[in-house]
Amino acid sequence: MAEFTLDCLGEACPVPLMKTEKKMSELAVGDVLIVSIDHSCAMKNIPEWARKQGYNVEIEEVDDGEWEVVIEKTK
Amino acid sequence: MSETSQVSSASSIRRSSASSRRKPKKNQIPYGILVVLFMVVVGVVQARRDPMLGFYWMMGCIFGFILQKSRFCFTASMRDPCITGSTSVTRAVLTAFAITTLMFTAIKYGYHSMGLPIPGMSYVTPISFATAVGGILFGIGMVIAGGCASGTLMRVGEGFIMQMLSLFFFVIGSLVGAAHFGWWKEKFIVHGPSVFLPDVFGWVGAVVVQLFIIACLYKAAILWEEKKMGGNEE
């Protein structure tokens, strides 16, 4: 299982979500994607989308107003 | 809110660079107390000048807080169904519309039944082709800018720098629009019919018709989400 990162710092909605969607489709099952975001909306809609896809999602606040969304492609 | 509950410390996903970038965070509570004090002082000062100013200040602060905490976003309500098929924000907006319908009808009917002039009737404006064109232009603009008026203001308050650019051009655009508005109004807008639903359907009828339309949109939103996202949930 590989680990990928996606830098979406400074990107407003809906760009982080669309980039994540695209990147996830390239990943193999079992891979992990870490998305860095600083737009508070993306912290809502990326996990919502990923959970609806059935992926494992975790959010980590790395700094004030800066988050890492960790998504595991489970299928 | 859910923000804290979602940030779990016990990681179930294995990752090699666990919390490599996590920095010690400053305690923000003293700043929060200072801001609340500032808000109260400004509110009291304004209210002494004019009670309505204090009321506006208070409503503004409350709206901002709710908007930020709920991530209520009119842009997302129109955009997400097209991008991901998610309609949760769309349904939140429809619910808000339904509540406002009931509340505003109650206020307006209250005035009407007492024989007083109905408040807010200056917002019953003519509808025409211009309404649709304006809606499409606004829609394109808000998706590119990443927020409508309230959303942009809320994110500027959060400190998202890109949206300060949006706010700057939003102000410029509004000024240009305000300067030209008279011409558009005279040439296009006033020719359309203005409809106040209670005049057409009666007070009860207007509420029923409006809530029925909102309920249909709500159902459509659910079906849309199932169609767009349902295939992935096995």
Short mmCIF file of N, CA and C in Angstrom, two decimals, chain A residues 1 3 5 9-14 17-18 21 32 34 36 38-41 43-45 47-49 51-54 56-64 66-68 70-72 75, chain B residues 1-3 6-8 10-23 25-26 28 68 71 73 79-80 83-84 86 88 91 143 146 155 158 160 162-163 225 229 232-234:
data_model
loop_
_atom_site.label_atom_id
_atom_site.label_comp_id
_atom_site.label_asym_id
_atom_site.label_seq_id
_atom_site.Cartn_x
_atom_site.Cartn_y
_atom_site.Cartn_z
N MET A 1 0.84 -1.20 0.00
CA MET A 1 0.00 0.00 0.00
C MET A 1 0.87 1.25 0.00
N GLU A 3 1.42 5.54 -0.17
CA GLU A 3 0.84 6.73 0.44
C GLU A 3 1.07 7.92 -0.48
N THR A 5 0.28 12.19 -1.31
CA THR A 5 -0.14 13.47 -0.71
C THR A 5 -0.68 14.37 -1.81
N LEU A 9 -3.49 23.54 -0.34
CA LEU A 9 -3.46 24.74 0.49
C LEU A 9 -3.72 25.97 -0.37
N GLY A 10 -4.59 26.81 0.10
CA GLY A 10 -4.92 28.03 -0.64
C GLY A 10 -5.99 27.85 -1.69
N GLU A 11 -6.48 26.62 -1.84
CA GLU A 11 -7.51 26.38 -2.86
C GLU A 11 -8.89 26.47 -2.22
N ALA A 12 -9.78 27.19 -2.88
CA ALA A 12 -11.12 27.34 -2.35
C ALA A 12 -12.02 26.23 -2.89
N CYS A 13 -13.15 26.04 -2.25
CA CYS A 13 -14.17 25.12 -2.72
C CYS A 13 -14.53 25.49 -4.15
N PRO A 14 -14.79 24.57 -4.98
CA PRO A 14 -14.78 23.13 -4.80
C PRO A 14 -13.50 22.48 -5.31
N LEU A 17 -12.00 19.33 -3.44
CA LEU A 17 -12.84 18.14 -3.60
C LEU A 17 -12.67 17.52 -4.98
N MET A 18 -12.62 18.36 -6.01
CA MET A 18 -12.49 17.84 -7.37
C MET A 18 -11.12 17.19 -7.57
N GLU A 21 -11.19 13.85 -5.78
CA GLU A 21 -11.97 12.88 -6.55
C GLU A 21 -11.12 12.28 -7.66
N VAL A 32 -3.35 5.06 0.53
CA VAL A 32 -3.81 6.14 1.40
C VAL A 32 -3.47 7.48 0.75
N ILE A 34 -3.32 11.63 1.49
CA ILE A 34 -3.37 12.69 2.51
C ILE A 34 -3.57 14.01 1.79
N SER A 36 -3.93 18.00 2.05
CA SER A 36 -3.72 19.18 2.91
C SER A 36 -4.66 20.29 2.47
N ASP A 38 -6.71 24.19 3.68
CA ASP A 38 -6.89 25.25 4.66
C ASP A 38 -8.20 26.01 4.42
N HIS A 39 -9.08 25.38 3.66
CA HIS A 39 -10.39 25.98 3.43
C HIS A 39 -11.40 25.18 4.24
N SER A 40 -12.07 25.87 5.14
CA SER A 40 -12.89 25.16 6.12
C SER A 40 -14.02 24.35 5.47
N CYS A 41 -14.52 24.80 4.32
CA CYS A 41 -15.59 24.05 3.66
C CYS A 41 -15.11 22.70 3.17
N MET A 43 -13.11 20.89 4.47
CA MET A 43 -13.03 19.97 5.60
C MET A 43 -14.37 19.28 5.82
N LYS A 44 -15.43 19.89 5.32
CA LYS A 44 -16.74 19.27 5.42
C LYS A 44 -17.03 18.40 4.21
N ASN A 45 -16.80 18.96 3.00
CA ASN A 45 -17.31 18.24 1.84
C ASN A 45 -16.41 17.11 1.35
N PRO A 47 -14.57 14.94 3.41
CA PRO A 47 -14.94 13.75 4.20
C PRO A 47 -16.34 13.23 3.87
N GLU A 48 -17.28 14.16 3.63
CA GLU A 48 -18.65 13.72 3.31
C GLU A 48 -18.66 12.89 2.03
N TRP A 49 -17.97 13.39 1.03
CA TRP A 49 -17.92 12.67 -0.25
C TRP A 49 -17.25 11.31 -0.07
N ARG A 51 -16.76 9.48 2.62
CA ARG A 51 -17.52 8.52 3.42
C ARG A 51 -18.66 7.92 2.61
N LYS A 52 -19.27 8.73 1.75
CA LYS A 52 -20.36 8.21 0.91
C LYS A 52 -19.84 7.22 -0.11
N GLN A 53 -18.55 7.38 -0.47
CA GLN A 53 -17.94 6.41 -1.38
C GLN A 53 -17.61 5.12 -0.63
N GLY A 54 -17.65 5.18 0.70
CA GLY A 54 -17.34 4.01 1.51
C GLY A 54 -15.89 3.92 1.93
N ASN A 56 -12.43 4.95 4.26
CA ASN A 56 -12.13 5.37 5.63
C ASN A 56 -11.56 6.77 5.60
N VAL A 57 -12.05 7.61 6.49
CA VAL A 57 -11.62 9.01 6.49
C VAL A 57 -11.23 9.43 7.90
N GLU A 58 -10.16 10.20 7.97
CA GLU A 58 -9.80 10.83 9.24
C GLU A 58 -9.37 12.25 8.98
N ILE A 59 -9.67 13.13 9.94
CA ILE A 59 -9.25 14.52 9.80
C ILE A 59 -8.30 14.85 10.94
N GLU A 60 -7.24 15.51 10.59
CA GLU A 60 -6.28 15.91 11.60
C GLU A 60 -6.04 17.40 11.45
N GLU A 61 -6.18 18.14 12.53
CA GLU A 61 -5.89 19.57 12.47
C GLU A 61 -4.41 19.75 12.77
N VAL A 62 -3.64 20.09 11.73
CA VAL A 62 -2.20 20.18 11.91
C VAL A 62 -1.78 21.54 12.45
N ASP A 63 -2.58 22.54 12.16
CA ASP A 63 -2.29 23.88 12.65
C ASP A 63 -3.63 24.60 12.72
N ASP A 64 -3.64 25.81 13.30
CA ASP A 64 -4.90 26.55 13.33
C ASP A 64 -5.37 26.82 11.91
N GLU A 66 -5.70 24.69 9.51
CA GLU A 66 -5.03 23.88 8.48
C GLU A 66 -5.24 22.42 8.82
N TRP A 67 -5.75 21.67 7.86
CA TRP A 67 -6.11 20.29 8.17
C TRP A 67 -5.48 19.33 7.17
N GLU A 68 -5.37 18.08 7.63
CA GLU A 68 -5.00 16.98 6.74
C GLU A 68 -6.14 15.97 6.76
N VAL A 70 -7.14 12.36 5.76
CA VAL A 70 -6.50 11.10 5.41
C VAL A 70 -7.60 10.17 4.90
N ILE A 71 -7.44 9.74 3.67
CA ILE A 71 -8.46 8.86 3.07
C ILE A 71 -7.81 7.55 2.66
N GLU A 72 -8.43 6.47 3.09
CA GLU A 72 -7.94 5.14 2.72
C GLU A 72 -8.90 4.57 1.69
N LYS A 75 -11.88 0.16 -1.38
CA LYS A 75 -12.42 -0.70 -2.43
C LYS A 75 -12.30 -0.04 -3.79
N MET B 1 -18.45 21.55 17.82
CA MET B 1 -19.39 20.79 17.01
C MET B 1 -18.74 19.50 16.54
N SER B 2 -19.18 19.00 15.40
CA SER B 2 -18.67 17.73 14.90
C SER B 2 -17.20 17.83 14.52
N GLU B 3 -16.71 19.07 14.33
CA GLU B 3 -15.31 19.24 13.96
C GLU B 3 -14.39 18.53 14.94
N GLN B 6 -14.73 14.67 14.92
CA GLN B 6 -14.18 13.96 13.78
C GLN B 6 -12.66 13.86 13.86
N VAL B 7 -12.05 14.81 14.59
CA VAL B 7 -10.60 14.79 14.70
C VAL B 7 -10.23 13.76 15.76
N SER B 8 -9.99 12.55 15.33
CA SER B 8 -9.71 11.50 16.29
C SER B 8 -8.21 11.36 16.47
N ALA B 10 -6.80 8.55 17.95
CA ALA B 10 -6.45 7.16 17.70
C ALA B 10 -6.64 6.86 16.22
N SER B 11 -5.55 6.73 15.51
CA SER B 11 -5.63 6.55 14.07
C SER B 11 -5.84 5.08 13.72
N SER B 12 -6.85 4.83 12.92
CA SER B 12 -7.07 3.45 12.47
C SER B 12 -6.48 3.25 11.09
N ILE B 13 -6.18 4.36 10.42
CA ILE B 13 -5.56 4.24 9.11
C ILE B 13 -4.05 4.29 9.29
N ARG B 14 -3.36 3.29 8.77
CA ARG B 14 -1.91 3.27 8.92
C ARG B 14 -1.28 4.24 7.95
N ARG B 15 -0.45 5.11 8.46
CA ARG B 15 0.25 6.04 7.58
C ARG B 15 1.66 6.22 8.11
N SER B 16 2.59 6.37 7.18
CA SER B 16 4.00 6.41 7.59
C SER B 16 4.37 7.73 8.24
N SER B 17 3.82 8.83 7.72
CA SER B 17 4.23 10.14 8.22
C SER B 17 3.19 10.69 9.19
N ALA B 18 2.90 9.91 10.23
CA ALA B 18 1.82 10.29 11.13
C ALA B 18 2.10 11.63 11.79
N SER B 19 1.18 12.55 11.58
CA SER B 19 1.18 13.88 12.19
C SER B 19 2.56 14.54 12.18
N SER B 20 3.22 14.42 11.03
CA SER B 20 4.56 14.98 10.93
C SER B 20 4.52 16.51 10.99
N ARG B 21 3.43 17.07 10.50
CA ARG B 21 3.38 18.53 10.40
C ARG B 21 2.63 19.16 11.57
N ARG B 22 2.20 18.35 12.49
CA ARG B 22 1.43 18.91 13.61
C ARG B 22 2.32 19.80 14.47
N LYS B 23 1.85 21.02 14.67
CA LYS B 23 2.62 21.96 15.48
C LYS B 23 1.86 22.23 16.78
N LYS B 25 -0.29 24.11 19.17
CA LYS B 25 -1.23 25.17 18.85
C LYS B 25 -1.34 26.17 20.01
N LYS B 26 -1.54 27.42 19.62
CA LYS B 26 -1.74 28.45 20.65
C LYS B 26 -3.15 28.32 21.21
N GLN B 28 -6.49 29.59 22.00
CA GLN B 28 -7.23 30.72 21.40
C GLN B 28 -8.31 31.28 22.31
N GLN B 68 -20.90 30.33 10.07
CA GLN B 68 -19.56 29.73 10.15
C GLN B 68 -19.64 28.32 10.72
N ARG B 71 -21.54 25.82 8.36
CA ARG B 71 -21.05 25.70 6.98
C ARG B 71 -22.21 25.82 6.00
N CYS B 73 -23.96 27.12 3.11
CA CYS B 73 -23.34 27.74 1.93
C CYS B 73 -24.32 27.64 0.76
N ARG B 79 -24.10 23.96 -6.21
CA ARG B 79 -22.93 23.46 -6.93
C ARG B 79 -22.69 21.97 -6.68
N ASP B 80 -22.79 21.56 -5.41
CA ASP B 80 -22.47 20.18 -5.07
C ASP B 80 -23.32 19.14 -5.81
N ILE B 83 -21.49 18.64 -9.00
CA ILE B 83 -20.13 18.11 -8.94
C ILE B 83 -20.10 16.69 -8.38
N THR B 84 -20.65 16.50 -7.19
CA THR B 84 -20.56 15.18 -6.56
C THR B 84 -21.90 14.47 -6.48
N SER B 86 -23.99 15.28 -4.15
CA SER B 86 -24.43 15.42 -2.76
C SER B 86 -25.44 16.56 -2.64
N SER B 88 -26.96 17.33 0.49
CA SER B 88 -27.26 17.61 1.90
C SER B 88 -27.39 19.10 2.17
N ARG B 91 -30.66 20.42 0.64
CA ARG B 91 -31.84 20.14 1.46
C ARG B 91 -31.88 21.05 2.68
N VAL B 143 -19.83 30.61 -8.03
CA VAL B 143 -19.06 29.36 -8.06
C VAL B 143 -17.59 29.66 -8.31
N GLY B 146 -16.13 31.26 -5.24
CA GLY B 146 -16.10 30.34 -4.10
C GLY B 146 -17.03 30.74 -2.98
N ARG B 155 -16.00 33.75 5.06
CA ARG B 155 -14.66 33.20 4.88
C ARG B 155 -13.57 34.26 4.99
N GLU B 158 -12.90 34.24 8.51
CA GLU B 158 -12.09 33.09 8.91
C GLU B 158 -10.62 33.30 8.57
N PHE B 160 -9.44 33.50 5.19
CA PHE B 160 -9.06 32.87 3.93
C PHE B 160 -8.74 33.97 2.92
N MET B 162 -7.67 34.25 -0.21
CA MET B 162 -8.17 34.33 -1.58
C MET B 162 -9.53 34.99 -1.66
N GLN B 163 -10.32 34.77 -0.61
CA GLN B 163 -11.68 35.31 -0.65
C GLN B 163 -11.71 36.81 -0.36
N GLU B 225 -29.61 12.63 -5.39
CA GLU B 225 -28.44 12.11 -4.67
C GLU B 225 -28.35 10.59 -4.80
N MET B 229 -25.07 9.22 -6.45
CA MET B 229 -24.13 8.63 -5.51
C MET B 229 -24.50 7.22 -5.08
N ASN B 232 -22.52 3.84 -5.62
CA ASN B 232 -21.27 3.53 -4.93
C ASN B 232 -21.49 2.92 -3.56
N GLU B 233 -22.71 3.02 -3.07
CA GLU B 233 -22.98 2.50 -1.72
C GLU B 233 -23.56 1.09 -1.83
N GLU B 234 -22.69 0.11 -1.70
CA GLU B 234 -23.19 -1.26 -1.77
C GLU B 234 -23.22 -1.89 -0.39
#
